[in-house]
mmCIF file of C-alpha atoms in Angstrom:
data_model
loop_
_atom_site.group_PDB
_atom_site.id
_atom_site.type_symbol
_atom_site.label_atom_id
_atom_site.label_comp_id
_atom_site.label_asym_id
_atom_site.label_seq_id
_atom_site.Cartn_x
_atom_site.Cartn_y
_atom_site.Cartn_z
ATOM 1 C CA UNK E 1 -58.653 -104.769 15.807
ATOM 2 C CA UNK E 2 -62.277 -103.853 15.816
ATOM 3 C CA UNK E 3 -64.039 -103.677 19.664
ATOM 4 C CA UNK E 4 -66.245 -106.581 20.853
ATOM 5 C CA UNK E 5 -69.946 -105.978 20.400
ATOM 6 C CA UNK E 6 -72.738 -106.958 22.366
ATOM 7 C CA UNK E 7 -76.017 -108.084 21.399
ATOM 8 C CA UNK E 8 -78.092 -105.923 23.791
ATOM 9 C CA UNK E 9 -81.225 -108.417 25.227
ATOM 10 C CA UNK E 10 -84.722 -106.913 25.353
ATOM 11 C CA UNK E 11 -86.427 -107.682 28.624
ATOM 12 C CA UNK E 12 -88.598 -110.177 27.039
ATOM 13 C CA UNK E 13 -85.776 -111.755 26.371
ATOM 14 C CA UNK E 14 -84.222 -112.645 29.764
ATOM 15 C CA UNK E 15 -85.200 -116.034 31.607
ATOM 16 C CA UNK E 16 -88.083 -115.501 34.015
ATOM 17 C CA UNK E 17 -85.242 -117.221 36.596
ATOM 18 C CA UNK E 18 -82.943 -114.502 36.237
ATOM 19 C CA UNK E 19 -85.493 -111.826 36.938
ATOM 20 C CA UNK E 20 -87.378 -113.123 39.615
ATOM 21 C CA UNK E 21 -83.834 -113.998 41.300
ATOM 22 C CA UNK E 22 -83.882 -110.410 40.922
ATOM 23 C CA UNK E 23 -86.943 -109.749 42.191
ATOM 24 C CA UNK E 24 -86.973 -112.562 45.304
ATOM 25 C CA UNK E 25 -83.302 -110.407 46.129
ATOM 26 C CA UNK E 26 -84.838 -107.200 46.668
ATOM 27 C CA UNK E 27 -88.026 -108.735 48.537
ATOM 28 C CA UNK E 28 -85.638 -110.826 51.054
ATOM 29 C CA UNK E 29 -83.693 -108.182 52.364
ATOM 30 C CA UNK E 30 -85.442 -106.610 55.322
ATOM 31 C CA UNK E 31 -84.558 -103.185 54.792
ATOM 32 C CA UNK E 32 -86.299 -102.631 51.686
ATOM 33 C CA UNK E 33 -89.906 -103.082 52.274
ATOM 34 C CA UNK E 34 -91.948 -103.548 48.992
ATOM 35 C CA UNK E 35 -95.265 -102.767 48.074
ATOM 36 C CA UNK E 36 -98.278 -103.521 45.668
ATOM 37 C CA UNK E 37 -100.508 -100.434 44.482
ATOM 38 C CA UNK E 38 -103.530 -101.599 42.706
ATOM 39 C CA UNK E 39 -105.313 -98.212 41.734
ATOM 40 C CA UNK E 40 -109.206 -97.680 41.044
ATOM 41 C CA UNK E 41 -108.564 -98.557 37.163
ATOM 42 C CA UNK E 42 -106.838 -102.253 38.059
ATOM 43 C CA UNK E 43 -103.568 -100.743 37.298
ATOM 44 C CA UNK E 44 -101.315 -103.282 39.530
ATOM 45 C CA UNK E 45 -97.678 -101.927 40.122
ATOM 46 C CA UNK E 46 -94.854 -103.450 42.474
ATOM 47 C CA UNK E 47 -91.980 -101.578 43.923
ATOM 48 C CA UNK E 48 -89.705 -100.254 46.572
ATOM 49 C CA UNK E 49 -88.147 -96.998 47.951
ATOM 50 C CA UNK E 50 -84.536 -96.817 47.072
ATOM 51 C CA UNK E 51 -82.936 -94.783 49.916
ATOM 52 C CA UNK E 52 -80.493 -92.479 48.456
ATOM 53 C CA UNK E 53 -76.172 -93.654 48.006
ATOM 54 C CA UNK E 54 -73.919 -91.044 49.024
ATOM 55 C CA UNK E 55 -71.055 -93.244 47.612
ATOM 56 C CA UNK E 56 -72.570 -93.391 44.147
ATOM 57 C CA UNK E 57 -74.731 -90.590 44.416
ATOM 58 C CA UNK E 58 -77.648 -92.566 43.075
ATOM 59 C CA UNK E 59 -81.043 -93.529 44.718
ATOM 60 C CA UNK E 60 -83.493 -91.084 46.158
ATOM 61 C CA UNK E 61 -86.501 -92.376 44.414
ATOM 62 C CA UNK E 62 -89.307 -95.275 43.862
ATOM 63 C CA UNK E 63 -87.957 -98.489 41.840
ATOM 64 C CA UNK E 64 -90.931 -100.515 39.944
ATOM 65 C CA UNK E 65 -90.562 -104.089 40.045
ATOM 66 C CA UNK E 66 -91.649 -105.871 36.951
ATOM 67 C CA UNK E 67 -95.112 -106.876 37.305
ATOM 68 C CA UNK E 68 -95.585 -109.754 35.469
ATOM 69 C CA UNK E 69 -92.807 -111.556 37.599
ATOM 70 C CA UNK E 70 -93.771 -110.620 40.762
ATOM 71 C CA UNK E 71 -97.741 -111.407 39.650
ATOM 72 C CA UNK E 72 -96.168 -115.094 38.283
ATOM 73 C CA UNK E 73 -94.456 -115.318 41.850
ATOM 74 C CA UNK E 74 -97.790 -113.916 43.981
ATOM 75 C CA UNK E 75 -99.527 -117.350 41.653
ATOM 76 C CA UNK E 76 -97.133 -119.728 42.387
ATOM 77 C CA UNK E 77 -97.273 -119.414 45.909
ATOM 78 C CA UNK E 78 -93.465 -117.595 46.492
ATOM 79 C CA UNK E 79 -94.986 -114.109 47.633
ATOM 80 C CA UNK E 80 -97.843 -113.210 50.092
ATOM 81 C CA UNK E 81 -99.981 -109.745 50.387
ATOM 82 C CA UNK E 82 -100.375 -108.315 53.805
ATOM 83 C CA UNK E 83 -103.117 -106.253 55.132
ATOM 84 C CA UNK E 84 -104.808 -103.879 52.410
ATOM 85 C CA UNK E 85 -104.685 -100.084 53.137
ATOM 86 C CA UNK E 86 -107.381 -98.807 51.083
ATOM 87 C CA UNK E 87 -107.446 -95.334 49.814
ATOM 88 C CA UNK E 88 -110.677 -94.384 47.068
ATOM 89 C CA UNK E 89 -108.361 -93.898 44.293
ATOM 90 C CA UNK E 90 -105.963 -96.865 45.112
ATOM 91 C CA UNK E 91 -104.952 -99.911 48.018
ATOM 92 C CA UNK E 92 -101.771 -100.571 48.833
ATOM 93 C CA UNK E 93 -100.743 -104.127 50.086
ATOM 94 C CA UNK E 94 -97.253 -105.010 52.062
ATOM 95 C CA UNK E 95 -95.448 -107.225 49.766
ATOM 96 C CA UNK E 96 -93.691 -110.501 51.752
ATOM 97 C CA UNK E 97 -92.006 -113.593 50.952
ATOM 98 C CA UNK E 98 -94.084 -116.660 51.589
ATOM 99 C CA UNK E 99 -92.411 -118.975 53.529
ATOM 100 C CA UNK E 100 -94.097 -122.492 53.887
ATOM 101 C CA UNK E 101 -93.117 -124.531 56.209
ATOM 102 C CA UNK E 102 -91.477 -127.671 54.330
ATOM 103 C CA UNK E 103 -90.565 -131.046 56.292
ATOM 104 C CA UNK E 104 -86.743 -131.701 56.171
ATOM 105 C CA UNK E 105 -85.783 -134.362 53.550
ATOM 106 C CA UNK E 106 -83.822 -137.283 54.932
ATOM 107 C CA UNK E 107 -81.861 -138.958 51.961
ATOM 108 C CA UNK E 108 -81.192 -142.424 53.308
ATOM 109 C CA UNK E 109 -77.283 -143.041 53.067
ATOM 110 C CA UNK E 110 -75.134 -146.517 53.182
ATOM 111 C CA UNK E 111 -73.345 -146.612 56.362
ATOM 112 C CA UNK E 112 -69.439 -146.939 55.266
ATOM 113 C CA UNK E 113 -67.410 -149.914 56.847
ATOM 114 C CA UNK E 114 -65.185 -149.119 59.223
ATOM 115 C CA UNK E 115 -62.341 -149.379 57.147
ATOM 116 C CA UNK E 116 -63.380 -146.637 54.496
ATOM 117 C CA UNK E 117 -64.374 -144.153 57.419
ATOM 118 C CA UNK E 118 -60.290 -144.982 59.061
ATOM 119 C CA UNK E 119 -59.019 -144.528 55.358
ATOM 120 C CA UNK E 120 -60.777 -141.411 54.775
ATOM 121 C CA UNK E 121 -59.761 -139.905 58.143
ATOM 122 C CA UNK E 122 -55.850 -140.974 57.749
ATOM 123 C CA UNK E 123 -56.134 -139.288 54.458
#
């Protein structure tokens, strides 16, 4: 009996909805602050500081985010920039999640007779 192989998947190849699940993650949790760098030669690059894991003994060092995702996100509206910190050979921008206030959505419903509500409560 022969071991299962894999098809390994270039990163081209993953759904932009996988990745930028990915990439939303990391920019919703609070402790991990993210940041753009957009140096003097319009070299854009996204990432995080990745405090380092005594458990797994991994970490310690800067993480780049892809930047075609998180540009596609910054376009459609899911990401904002904060204040720029400029610096002559670079700027650095807070990275945050965009939250837009949205209305609730009130899905009109049937009322149930009287009957069906006592049914489903006996049940």
């Amino acid at each position: 009996m022969s071991p299962a192989r894999y098809q390994s998947r270039s990163r081209s190849e993953v759904p932009f909805e996988a990745v930028g699940a990915g990439v939303l993650r990391v920019l919703s949790d609070s402790r991990t602050p993210v940041f753009l760098t957009v140096h003097a030669s319009g070299r854009r690059r996204y990432g995080y500081w990745q405090p380092h894991d005594h458990a797994t003994d991994r970490g310690g060092c800067y993480v780049a985010l892809p930047t075609p995702i998180c540009d596609r996100l910054y376009s459609e509206g899911r990401i904002a920039l904060g204040d720029p910190l400029v610096d002559p050979a670079k700027t650095t921008y807070r990275v945050w999640l965009a939250y837009d206030p949205v209305t609730p959505v009130r899905i009109p419903v049937a009322p149930l007779p009287a009957v069906a509500v006592a049914q489903t409560l006996a049940a």
